[in-house]
PDB file of C-alpha atoms in Angstrom:
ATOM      1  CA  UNK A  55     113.118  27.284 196.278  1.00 44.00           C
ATOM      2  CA  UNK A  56     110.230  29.678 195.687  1.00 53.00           C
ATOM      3  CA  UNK A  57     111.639  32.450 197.302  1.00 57.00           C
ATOM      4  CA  UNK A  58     115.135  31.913 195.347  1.00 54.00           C
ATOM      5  CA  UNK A  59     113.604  31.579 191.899  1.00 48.00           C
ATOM      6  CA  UNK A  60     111.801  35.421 192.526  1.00 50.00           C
ATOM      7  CA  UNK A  61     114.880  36.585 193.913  1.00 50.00           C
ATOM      8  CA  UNK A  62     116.950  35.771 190.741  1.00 51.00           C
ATOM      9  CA  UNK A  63     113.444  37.119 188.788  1.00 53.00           C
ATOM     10  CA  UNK A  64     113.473  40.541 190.509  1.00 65.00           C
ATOM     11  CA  UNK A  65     117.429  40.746 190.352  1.00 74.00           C
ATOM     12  CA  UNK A  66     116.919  40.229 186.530  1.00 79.00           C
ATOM     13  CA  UNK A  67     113.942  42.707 186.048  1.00 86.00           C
ATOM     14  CA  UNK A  68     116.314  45.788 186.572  1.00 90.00           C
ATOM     15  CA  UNK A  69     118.721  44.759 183.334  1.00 93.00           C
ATOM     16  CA  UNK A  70     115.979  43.385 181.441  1.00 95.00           C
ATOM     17  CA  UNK A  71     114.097  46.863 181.975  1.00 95.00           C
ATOM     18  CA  UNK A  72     117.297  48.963 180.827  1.00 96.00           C
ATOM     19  CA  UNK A  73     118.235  46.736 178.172  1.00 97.00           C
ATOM     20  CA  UNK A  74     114.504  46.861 176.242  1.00 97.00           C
ATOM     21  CA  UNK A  75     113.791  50.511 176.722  1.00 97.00           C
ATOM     22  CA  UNK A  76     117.521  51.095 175.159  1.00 97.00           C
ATOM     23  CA  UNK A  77     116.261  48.570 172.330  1.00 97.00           C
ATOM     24  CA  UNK A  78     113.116  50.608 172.062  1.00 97.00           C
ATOM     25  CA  UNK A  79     114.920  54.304 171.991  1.00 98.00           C
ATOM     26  CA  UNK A  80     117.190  52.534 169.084  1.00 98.00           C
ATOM     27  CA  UNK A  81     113.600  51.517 167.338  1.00 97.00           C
ATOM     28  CA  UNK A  82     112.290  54.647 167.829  1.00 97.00           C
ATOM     29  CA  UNK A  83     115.592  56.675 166.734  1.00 97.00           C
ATOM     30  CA  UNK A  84     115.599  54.469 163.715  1.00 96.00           C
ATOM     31  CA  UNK A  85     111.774  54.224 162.598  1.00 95.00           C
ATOM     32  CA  UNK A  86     110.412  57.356 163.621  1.00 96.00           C
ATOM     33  CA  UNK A  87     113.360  59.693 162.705  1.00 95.00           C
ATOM     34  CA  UNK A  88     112.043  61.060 158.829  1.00 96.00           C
ATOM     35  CA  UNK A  89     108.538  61.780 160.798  1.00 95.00           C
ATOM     36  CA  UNK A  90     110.666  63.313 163.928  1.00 97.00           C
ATOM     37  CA  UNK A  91     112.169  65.933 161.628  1.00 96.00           C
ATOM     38  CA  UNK A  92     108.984  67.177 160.315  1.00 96.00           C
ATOM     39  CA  UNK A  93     109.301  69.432 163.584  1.00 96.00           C
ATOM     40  CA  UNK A  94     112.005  71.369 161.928  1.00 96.00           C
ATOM     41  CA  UNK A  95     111.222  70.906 158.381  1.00 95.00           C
ATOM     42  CA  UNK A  96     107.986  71.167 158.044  1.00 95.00           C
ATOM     43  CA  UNK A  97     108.961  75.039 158.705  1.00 96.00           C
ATOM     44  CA  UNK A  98     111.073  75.571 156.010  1.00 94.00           C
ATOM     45  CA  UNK A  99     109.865  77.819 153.051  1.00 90.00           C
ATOM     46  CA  UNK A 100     111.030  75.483 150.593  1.00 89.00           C
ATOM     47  CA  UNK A 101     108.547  72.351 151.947  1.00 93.00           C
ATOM     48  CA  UNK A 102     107.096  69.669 149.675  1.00 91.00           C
ATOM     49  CA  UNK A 103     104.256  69.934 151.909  1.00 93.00           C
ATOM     50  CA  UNK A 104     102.965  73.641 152.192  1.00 93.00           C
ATOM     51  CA  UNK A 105      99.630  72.559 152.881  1.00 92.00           C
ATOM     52  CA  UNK A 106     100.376  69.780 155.744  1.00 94.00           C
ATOM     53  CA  UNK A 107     102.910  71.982 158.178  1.00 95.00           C
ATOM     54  CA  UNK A 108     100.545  71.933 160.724  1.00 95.00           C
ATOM     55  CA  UNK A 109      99.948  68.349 160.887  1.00 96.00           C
ATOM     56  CA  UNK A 110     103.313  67.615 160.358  1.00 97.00           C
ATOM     57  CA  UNK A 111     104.865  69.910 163.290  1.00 97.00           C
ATOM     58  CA  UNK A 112     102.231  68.259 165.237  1.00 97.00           C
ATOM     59  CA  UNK A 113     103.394  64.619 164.338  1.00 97.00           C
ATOM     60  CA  UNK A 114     107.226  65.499 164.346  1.00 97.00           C
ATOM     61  CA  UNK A 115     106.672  67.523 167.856  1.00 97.00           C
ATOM     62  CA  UNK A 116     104.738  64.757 169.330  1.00 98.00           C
ATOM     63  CA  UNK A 117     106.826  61.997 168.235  1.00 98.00           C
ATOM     64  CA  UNK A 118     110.058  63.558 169.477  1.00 98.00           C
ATOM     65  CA  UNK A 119     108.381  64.298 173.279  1.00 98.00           C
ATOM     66  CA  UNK A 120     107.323  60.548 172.996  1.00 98.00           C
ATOM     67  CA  UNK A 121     111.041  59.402 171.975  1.00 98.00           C
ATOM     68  CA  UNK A 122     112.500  61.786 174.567  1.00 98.00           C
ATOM     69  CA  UNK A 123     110.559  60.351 177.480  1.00 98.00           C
ATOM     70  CA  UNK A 124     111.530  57.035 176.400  1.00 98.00           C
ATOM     71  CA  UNK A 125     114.854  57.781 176.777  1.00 97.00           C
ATOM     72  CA  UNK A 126     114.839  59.988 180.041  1.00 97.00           C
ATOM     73  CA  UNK A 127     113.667  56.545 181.425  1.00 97.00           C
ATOM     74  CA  UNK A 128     117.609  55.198 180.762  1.00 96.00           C
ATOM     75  CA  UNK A 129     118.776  57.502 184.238  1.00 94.00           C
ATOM     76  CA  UNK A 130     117.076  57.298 186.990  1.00 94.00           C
ATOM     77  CA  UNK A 131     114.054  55.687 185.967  1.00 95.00           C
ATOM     78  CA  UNK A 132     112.674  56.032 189.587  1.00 94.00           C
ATOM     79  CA  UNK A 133     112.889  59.378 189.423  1.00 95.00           C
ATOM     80  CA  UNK A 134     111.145  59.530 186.506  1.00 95.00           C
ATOM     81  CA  UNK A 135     107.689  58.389 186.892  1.00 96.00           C
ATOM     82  CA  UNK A 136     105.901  60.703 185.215  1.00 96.00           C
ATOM     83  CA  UNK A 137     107.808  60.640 181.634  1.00 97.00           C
ATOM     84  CA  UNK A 138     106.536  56.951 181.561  1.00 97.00           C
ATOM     85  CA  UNK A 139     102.911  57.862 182.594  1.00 97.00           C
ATOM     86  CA  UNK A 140     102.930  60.502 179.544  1.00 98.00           C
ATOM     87  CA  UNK A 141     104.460  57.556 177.494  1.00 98.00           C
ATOM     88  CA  UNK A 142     101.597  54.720 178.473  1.00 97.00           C
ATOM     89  CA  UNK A 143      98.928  57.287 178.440  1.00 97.00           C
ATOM     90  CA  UNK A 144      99.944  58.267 174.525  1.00 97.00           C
ATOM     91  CA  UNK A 145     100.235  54.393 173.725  1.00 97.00           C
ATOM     92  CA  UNK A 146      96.578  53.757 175.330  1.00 97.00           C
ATOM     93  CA  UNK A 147      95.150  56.752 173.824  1.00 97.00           C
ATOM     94  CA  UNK A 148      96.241  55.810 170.219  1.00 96.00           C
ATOM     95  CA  UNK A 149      95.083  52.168 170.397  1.00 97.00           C
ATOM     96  CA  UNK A 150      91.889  53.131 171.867  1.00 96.00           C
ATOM     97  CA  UNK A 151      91.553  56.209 169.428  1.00 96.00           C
ATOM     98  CA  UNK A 152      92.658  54.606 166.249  1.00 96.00           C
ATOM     99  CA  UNK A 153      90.408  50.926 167.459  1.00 96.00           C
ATOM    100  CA  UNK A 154      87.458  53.562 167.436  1.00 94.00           C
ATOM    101  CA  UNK A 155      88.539  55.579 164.430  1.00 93.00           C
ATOM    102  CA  UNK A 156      89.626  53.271 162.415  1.00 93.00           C
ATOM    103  CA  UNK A 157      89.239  49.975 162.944  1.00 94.00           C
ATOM    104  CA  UNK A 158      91.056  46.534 164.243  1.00 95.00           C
ATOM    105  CA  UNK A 159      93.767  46.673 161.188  1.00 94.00           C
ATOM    106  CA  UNK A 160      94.583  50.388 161.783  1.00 93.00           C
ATOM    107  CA  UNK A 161      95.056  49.638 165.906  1.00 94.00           C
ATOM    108  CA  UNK A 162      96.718  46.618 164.717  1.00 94.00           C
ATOM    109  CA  UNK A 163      99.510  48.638 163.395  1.00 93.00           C
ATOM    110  CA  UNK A 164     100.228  50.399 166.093  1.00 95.00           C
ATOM    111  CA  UNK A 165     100.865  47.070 168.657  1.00 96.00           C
ATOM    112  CA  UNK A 166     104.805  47.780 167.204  1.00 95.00           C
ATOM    113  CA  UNK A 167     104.461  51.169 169.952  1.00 96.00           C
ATOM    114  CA  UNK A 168     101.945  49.428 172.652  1.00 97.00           C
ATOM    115  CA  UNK A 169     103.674  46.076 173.292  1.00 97.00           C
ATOM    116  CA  UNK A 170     107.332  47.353 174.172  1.00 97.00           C
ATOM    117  CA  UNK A 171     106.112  50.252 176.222  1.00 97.00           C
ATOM    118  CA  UNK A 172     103.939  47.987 178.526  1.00 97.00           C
ATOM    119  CA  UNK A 173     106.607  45.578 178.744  1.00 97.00           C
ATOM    120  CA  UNK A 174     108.827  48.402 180.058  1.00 97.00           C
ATOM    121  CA  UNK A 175     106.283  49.469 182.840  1.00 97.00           C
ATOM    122  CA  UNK A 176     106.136  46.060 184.044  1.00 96.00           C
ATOM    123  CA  UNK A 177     109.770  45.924 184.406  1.00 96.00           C
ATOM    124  CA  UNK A 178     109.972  49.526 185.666  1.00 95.00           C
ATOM    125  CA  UNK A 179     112.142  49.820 189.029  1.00 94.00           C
ATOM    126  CA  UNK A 180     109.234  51.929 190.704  1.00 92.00           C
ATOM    127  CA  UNK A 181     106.157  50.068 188.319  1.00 92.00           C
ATOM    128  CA  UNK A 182     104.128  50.341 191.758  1.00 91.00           C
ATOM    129  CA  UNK A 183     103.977  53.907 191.195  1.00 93.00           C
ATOM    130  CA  UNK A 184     102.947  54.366 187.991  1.00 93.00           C
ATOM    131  CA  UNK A 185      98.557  53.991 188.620  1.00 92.00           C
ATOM    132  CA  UNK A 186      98.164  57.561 189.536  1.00 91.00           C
ATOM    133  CA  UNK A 187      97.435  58.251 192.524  1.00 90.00           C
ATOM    134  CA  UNK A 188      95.572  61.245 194.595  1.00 89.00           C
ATOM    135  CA  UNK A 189      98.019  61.639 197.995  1.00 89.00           C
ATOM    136  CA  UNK A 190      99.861  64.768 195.842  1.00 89.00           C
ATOM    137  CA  UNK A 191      96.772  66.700 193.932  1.00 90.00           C
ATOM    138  CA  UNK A 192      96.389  69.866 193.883  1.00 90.00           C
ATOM    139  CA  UNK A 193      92.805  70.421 193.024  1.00 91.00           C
ATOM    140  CA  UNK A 194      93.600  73.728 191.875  1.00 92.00           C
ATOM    141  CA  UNK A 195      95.842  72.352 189.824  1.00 94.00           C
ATOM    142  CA  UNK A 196      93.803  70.111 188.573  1.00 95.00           C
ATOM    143  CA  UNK A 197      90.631  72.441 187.586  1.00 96.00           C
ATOM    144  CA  UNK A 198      93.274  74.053 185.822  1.00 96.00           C
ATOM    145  CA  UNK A 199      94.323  70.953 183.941  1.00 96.00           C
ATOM    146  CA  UNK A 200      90.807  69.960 183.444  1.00 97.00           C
ATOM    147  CA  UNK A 201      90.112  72.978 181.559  1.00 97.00           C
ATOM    148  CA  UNK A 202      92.675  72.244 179.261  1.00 97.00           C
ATOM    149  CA  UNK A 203      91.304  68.987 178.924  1.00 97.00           C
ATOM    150  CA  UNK A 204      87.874  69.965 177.886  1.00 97.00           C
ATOM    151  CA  UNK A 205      89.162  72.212 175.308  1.00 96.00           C
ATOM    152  CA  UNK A 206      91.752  69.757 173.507  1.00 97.00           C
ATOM    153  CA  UNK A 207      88.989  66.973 174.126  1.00 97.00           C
ATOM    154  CA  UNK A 208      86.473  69.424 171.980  1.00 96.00           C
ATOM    155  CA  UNK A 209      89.613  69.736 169.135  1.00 96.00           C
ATOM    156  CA  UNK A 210      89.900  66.178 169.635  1.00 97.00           C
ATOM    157  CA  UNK A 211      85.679  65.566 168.722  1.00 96.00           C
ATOM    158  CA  UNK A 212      86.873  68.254 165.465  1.00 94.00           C
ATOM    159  CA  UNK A 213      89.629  65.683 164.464  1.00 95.00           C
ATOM    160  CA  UNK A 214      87.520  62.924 164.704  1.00 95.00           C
ATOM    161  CA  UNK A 215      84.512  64.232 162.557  1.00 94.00           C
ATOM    162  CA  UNK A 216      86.998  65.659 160.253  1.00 92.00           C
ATOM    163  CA  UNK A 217      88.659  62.107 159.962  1.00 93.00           C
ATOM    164  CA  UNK A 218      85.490  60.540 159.298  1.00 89.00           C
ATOM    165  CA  UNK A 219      84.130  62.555 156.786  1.00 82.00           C
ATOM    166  CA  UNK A 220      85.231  63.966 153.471  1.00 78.00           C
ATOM    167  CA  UNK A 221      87.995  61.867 152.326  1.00 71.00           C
ATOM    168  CA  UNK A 222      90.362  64.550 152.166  1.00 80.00           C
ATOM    169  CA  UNK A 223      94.101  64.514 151.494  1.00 87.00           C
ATOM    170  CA  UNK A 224      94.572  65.081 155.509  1.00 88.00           C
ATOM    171  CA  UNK A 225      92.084  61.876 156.378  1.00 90.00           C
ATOM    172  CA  UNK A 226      93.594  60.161 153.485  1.00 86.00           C
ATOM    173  CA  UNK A 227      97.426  60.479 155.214  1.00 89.00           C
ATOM    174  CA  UNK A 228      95.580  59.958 158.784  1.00 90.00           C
ATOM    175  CA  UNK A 229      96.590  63.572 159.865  1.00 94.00           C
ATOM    176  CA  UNK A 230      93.065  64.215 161.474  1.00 94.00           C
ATOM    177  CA  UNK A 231      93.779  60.583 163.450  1.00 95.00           C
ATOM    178  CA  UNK A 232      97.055  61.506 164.790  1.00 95.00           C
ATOM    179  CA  UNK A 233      95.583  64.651 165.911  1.00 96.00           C
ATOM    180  CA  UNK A 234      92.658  63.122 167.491  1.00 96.00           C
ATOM    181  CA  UNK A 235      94.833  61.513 169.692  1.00 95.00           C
ATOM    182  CA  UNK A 236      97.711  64.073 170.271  1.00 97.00           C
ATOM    183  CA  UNK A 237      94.939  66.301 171.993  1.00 97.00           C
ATOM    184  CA  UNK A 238      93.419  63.290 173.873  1.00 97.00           C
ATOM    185  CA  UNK A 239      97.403  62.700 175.180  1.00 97.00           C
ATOM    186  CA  UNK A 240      97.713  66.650 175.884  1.00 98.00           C
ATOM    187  CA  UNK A 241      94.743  66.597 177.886  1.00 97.00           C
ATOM    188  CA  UNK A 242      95.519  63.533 179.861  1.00 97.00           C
ATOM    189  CA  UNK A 243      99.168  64.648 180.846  1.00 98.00           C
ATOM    190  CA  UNK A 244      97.792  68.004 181.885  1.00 97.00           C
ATOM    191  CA  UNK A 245      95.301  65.704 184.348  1.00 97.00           C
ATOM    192  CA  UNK A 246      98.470  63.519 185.734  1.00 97.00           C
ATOM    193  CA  UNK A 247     100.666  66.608 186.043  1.00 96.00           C
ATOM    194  CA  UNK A 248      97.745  67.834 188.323  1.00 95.00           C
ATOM    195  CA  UNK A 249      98.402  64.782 190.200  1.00 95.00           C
ATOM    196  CA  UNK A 250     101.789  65.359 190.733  1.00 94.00           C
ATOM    197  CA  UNK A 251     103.477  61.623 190.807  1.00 95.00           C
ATOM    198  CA  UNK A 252     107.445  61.436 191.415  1.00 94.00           C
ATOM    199  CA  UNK A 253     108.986  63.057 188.183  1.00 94.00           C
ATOM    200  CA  UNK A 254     105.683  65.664 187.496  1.00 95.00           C
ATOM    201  CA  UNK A 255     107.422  68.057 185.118  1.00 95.00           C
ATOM    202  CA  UNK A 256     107.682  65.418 182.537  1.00 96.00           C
ATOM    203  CA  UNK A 257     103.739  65.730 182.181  1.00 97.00           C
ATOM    204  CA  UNK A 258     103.095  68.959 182.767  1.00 97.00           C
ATOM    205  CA  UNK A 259     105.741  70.661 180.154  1.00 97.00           C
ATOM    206  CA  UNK A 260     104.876  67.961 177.840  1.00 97.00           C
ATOM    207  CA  UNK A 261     101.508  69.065 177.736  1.00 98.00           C
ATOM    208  CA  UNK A 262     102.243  72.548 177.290  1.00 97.00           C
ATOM    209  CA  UNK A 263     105.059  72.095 174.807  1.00 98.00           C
ATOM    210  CA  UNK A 264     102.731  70.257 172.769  1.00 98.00           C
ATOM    211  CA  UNK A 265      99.852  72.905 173.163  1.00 98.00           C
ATOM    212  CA  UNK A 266     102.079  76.118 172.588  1.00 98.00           C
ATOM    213  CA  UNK A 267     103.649  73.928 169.524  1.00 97.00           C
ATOM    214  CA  UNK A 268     100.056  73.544 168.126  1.00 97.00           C
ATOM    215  CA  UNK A 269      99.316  77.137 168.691  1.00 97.00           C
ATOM    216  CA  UNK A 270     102.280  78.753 167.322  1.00 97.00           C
ATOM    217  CA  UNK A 271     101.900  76.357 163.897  1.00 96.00           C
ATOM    218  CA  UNK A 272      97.823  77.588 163.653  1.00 96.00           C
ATOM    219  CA  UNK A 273      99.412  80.923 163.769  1.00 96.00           C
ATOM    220  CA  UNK A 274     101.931  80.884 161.721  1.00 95.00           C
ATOM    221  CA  UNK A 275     100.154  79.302 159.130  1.00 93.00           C
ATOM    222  CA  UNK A 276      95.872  79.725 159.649  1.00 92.00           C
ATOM    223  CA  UNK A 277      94.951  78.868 156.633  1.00 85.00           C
ATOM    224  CA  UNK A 278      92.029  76.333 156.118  1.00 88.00           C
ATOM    225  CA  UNK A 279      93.977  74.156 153.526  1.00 88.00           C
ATOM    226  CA  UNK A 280      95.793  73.074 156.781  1.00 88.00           C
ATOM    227  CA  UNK A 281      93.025  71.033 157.590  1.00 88.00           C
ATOM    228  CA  UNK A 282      93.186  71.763 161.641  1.00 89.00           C
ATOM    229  CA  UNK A 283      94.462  75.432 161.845  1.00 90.00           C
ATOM    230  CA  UNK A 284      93.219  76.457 165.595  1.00 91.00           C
ATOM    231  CA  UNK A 285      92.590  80.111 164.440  1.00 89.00           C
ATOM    232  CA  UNK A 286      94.103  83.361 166.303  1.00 92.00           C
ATOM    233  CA  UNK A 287      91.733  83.564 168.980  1.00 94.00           C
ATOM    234  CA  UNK A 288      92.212  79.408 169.564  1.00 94.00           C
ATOM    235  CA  UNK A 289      95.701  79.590 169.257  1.00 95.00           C
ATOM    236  CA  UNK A 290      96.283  82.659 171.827  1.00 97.00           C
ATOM    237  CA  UNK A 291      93.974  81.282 174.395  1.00 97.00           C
ATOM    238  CA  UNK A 292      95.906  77.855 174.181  1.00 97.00           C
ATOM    239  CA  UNK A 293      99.316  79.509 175.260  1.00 97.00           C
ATOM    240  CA  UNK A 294      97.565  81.843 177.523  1.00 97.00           C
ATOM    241  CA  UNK A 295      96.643  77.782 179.000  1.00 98.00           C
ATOM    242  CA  UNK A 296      99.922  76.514 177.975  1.00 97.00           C
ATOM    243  CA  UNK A 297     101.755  78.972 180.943  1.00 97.00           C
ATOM    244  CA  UNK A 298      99.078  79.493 183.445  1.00 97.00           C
ATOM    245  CA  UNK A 299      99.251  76.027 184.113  1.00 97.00           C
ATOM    246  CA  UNK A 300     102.739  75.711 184.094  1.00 97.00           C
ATOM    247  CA  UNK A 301     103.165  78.967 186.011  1.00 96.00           C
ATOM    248  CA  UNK A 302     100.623  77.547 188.531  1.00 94.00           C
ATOM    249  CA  UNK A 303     102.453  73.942 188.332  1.00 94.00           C
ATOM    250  CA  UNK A 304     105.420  75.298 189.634  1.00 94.00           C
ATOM    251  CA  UNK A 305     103.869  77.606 192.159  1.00 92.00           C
ATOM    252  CA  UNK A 306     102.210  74.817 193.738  1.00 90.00           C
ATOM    253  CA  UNK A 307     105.676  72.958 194.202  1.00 87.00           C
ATOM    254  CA  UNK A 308     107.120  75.775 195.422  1.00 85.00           C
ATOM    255  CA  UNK A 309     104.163  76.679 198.415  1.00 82.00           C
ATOM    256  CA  UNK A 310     104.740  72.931 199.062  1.00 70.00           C
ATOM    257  CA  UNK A 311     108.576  72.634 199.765  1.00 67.00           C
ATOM    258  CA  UNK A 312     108.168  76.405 201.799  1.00 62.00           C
ATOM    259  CA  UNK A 313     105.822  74.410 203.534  1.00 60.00           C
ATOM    260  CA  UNK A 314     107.905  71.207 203.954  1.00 56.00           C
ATOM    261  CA  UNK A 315     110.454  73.639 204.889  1.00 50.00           C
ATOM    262  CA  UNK A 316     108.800  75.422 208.090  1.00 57.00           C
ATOM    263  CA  UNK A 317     107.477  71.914 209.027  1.00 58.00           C
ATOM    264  CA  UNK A 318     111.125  70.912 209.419  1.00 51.00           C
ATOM    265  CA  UNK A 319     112.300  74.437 210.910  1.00 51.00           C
ATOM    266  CA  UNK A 320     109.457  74.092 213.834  1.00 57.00           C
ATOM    267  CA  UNK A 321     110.909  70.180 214.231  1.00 58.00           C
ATOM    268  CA  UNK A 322     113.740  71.023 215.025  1.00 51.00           C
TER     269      UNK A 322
END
């Protein structure tokens, strides 16, 4: 009796899975879509909001990667490991962040994001995959990544002093919050795409979409009413980052299937 009852519960985790992430992606389509086209907008010369296009790239670039990962996870979810790592590691990283931030009610808010996405891990057709694991590393890679780390993990500190001081327009709108956890999330998908898990891209050109996005903005507009502006020399040495790593990602891959390659040659 046992054994039938998990049978019908693991026949019925595959449509549950597909069925809630679609429900989420419609969610997400629906209540994030004003704040998605800030990534567009927010570049327009005409903007209500001269002095928040930085901020609001940020928020409108990270919110679309977010929504897009959700939704790679409708084909071939297996395959796609590493879009839903990015995805829990974001949800953890702005509970955590926000708890620390800015208290229980603030974190509170944000349960409408946690709650579906670790639902959809635990009905994930390869869930057992998704703890990271170490058989793939490349510890190049992975110095590589951690560099990155440090460095959005020291803009990250900025944010957070920034958020808790001066109550600013930006700490007012919780721009310097968001940001304190968009460069937590950058840094920790450049550490899992060091790791390499089954779908690996999905992390690693996250992470350097969102850092060349946040460079280019500082650039194009450096000035300090922005509120987190990176600065010329910050914003070049973030995309000099932003495509060694992904350079390097992809040269890794590629030493690894010439090697898979010889190892089946000499088999035979």
């Amino acid at each position: 009796m046992s054994n039938s009852a998990s049978h019908g519960a693991t026949r019925a985790r595959k449509p549950a899975f597909y069925l809630l992430t679609a429900a989420f992606f419609a969610f997400l389509l629906f209540a994030l879509r004003e704040s998605m086209a800030m990534l567009l907008t927010a570049w327009t010369s005409g903007y209500a909001f001269p002095a928040h296009r930085v901020h609001h790239v940020m928020i409108g670039g990270m919110l679309t990667v977010f929504t897009v990962l959700i939704a790679v996870q409708l084909f071939r979810p297996t395959k796609r490991v590493g879009a839903l790592q990015a995805v829990v590691a974001f949800v953890i990283a702005a509970f955590a962040l926000t708890l620390v931030a800015s208290g229980v009610a603030a974190a509170g808010e944000i349960m409408a994001f946690v709650i579906p996405v670790l639902l959809i891990a635990l009905l994930h057709p390869a869930r057992d995959q998704l703890v990271p694991r170490l058989e793939r590393v490349d510890r190049r890679l992975l110095a590589l990544g951690g560099i990155g780390a440090i460095g959005f993990g020291a803009v990250a500190v900025a944010e957070y002093l920034r958020h808790t001081g001066p109550g600013t327009e930006h700490v007012l709108f919780g721009h310097h919050e968001f940001l304190l956890f968009t460069m937590v999330s950058i840094g920790l998908f450049a550490i899992l795409g060091a790791l390499r898990p089954t779908g690996w891209r999905a992390l690693v050109y996250s992470a350097a979409a969102l850092a060349i996005l946040f460079a280019i903005a500082s650039l194009a507009y450096p000035g300090i009413e922005q509120g987190s502006s990176l600065g010329t020399i910050g914003a070049l040495a973030v995309i000099a980052w932003a495509v060694a790593y992904v350079g390097f990602a992809e040269s890794v891959e590629r030493e690894d299937s010439s090697e898979s390659d010889r190892r089946v040659a000499t088999t035979a």
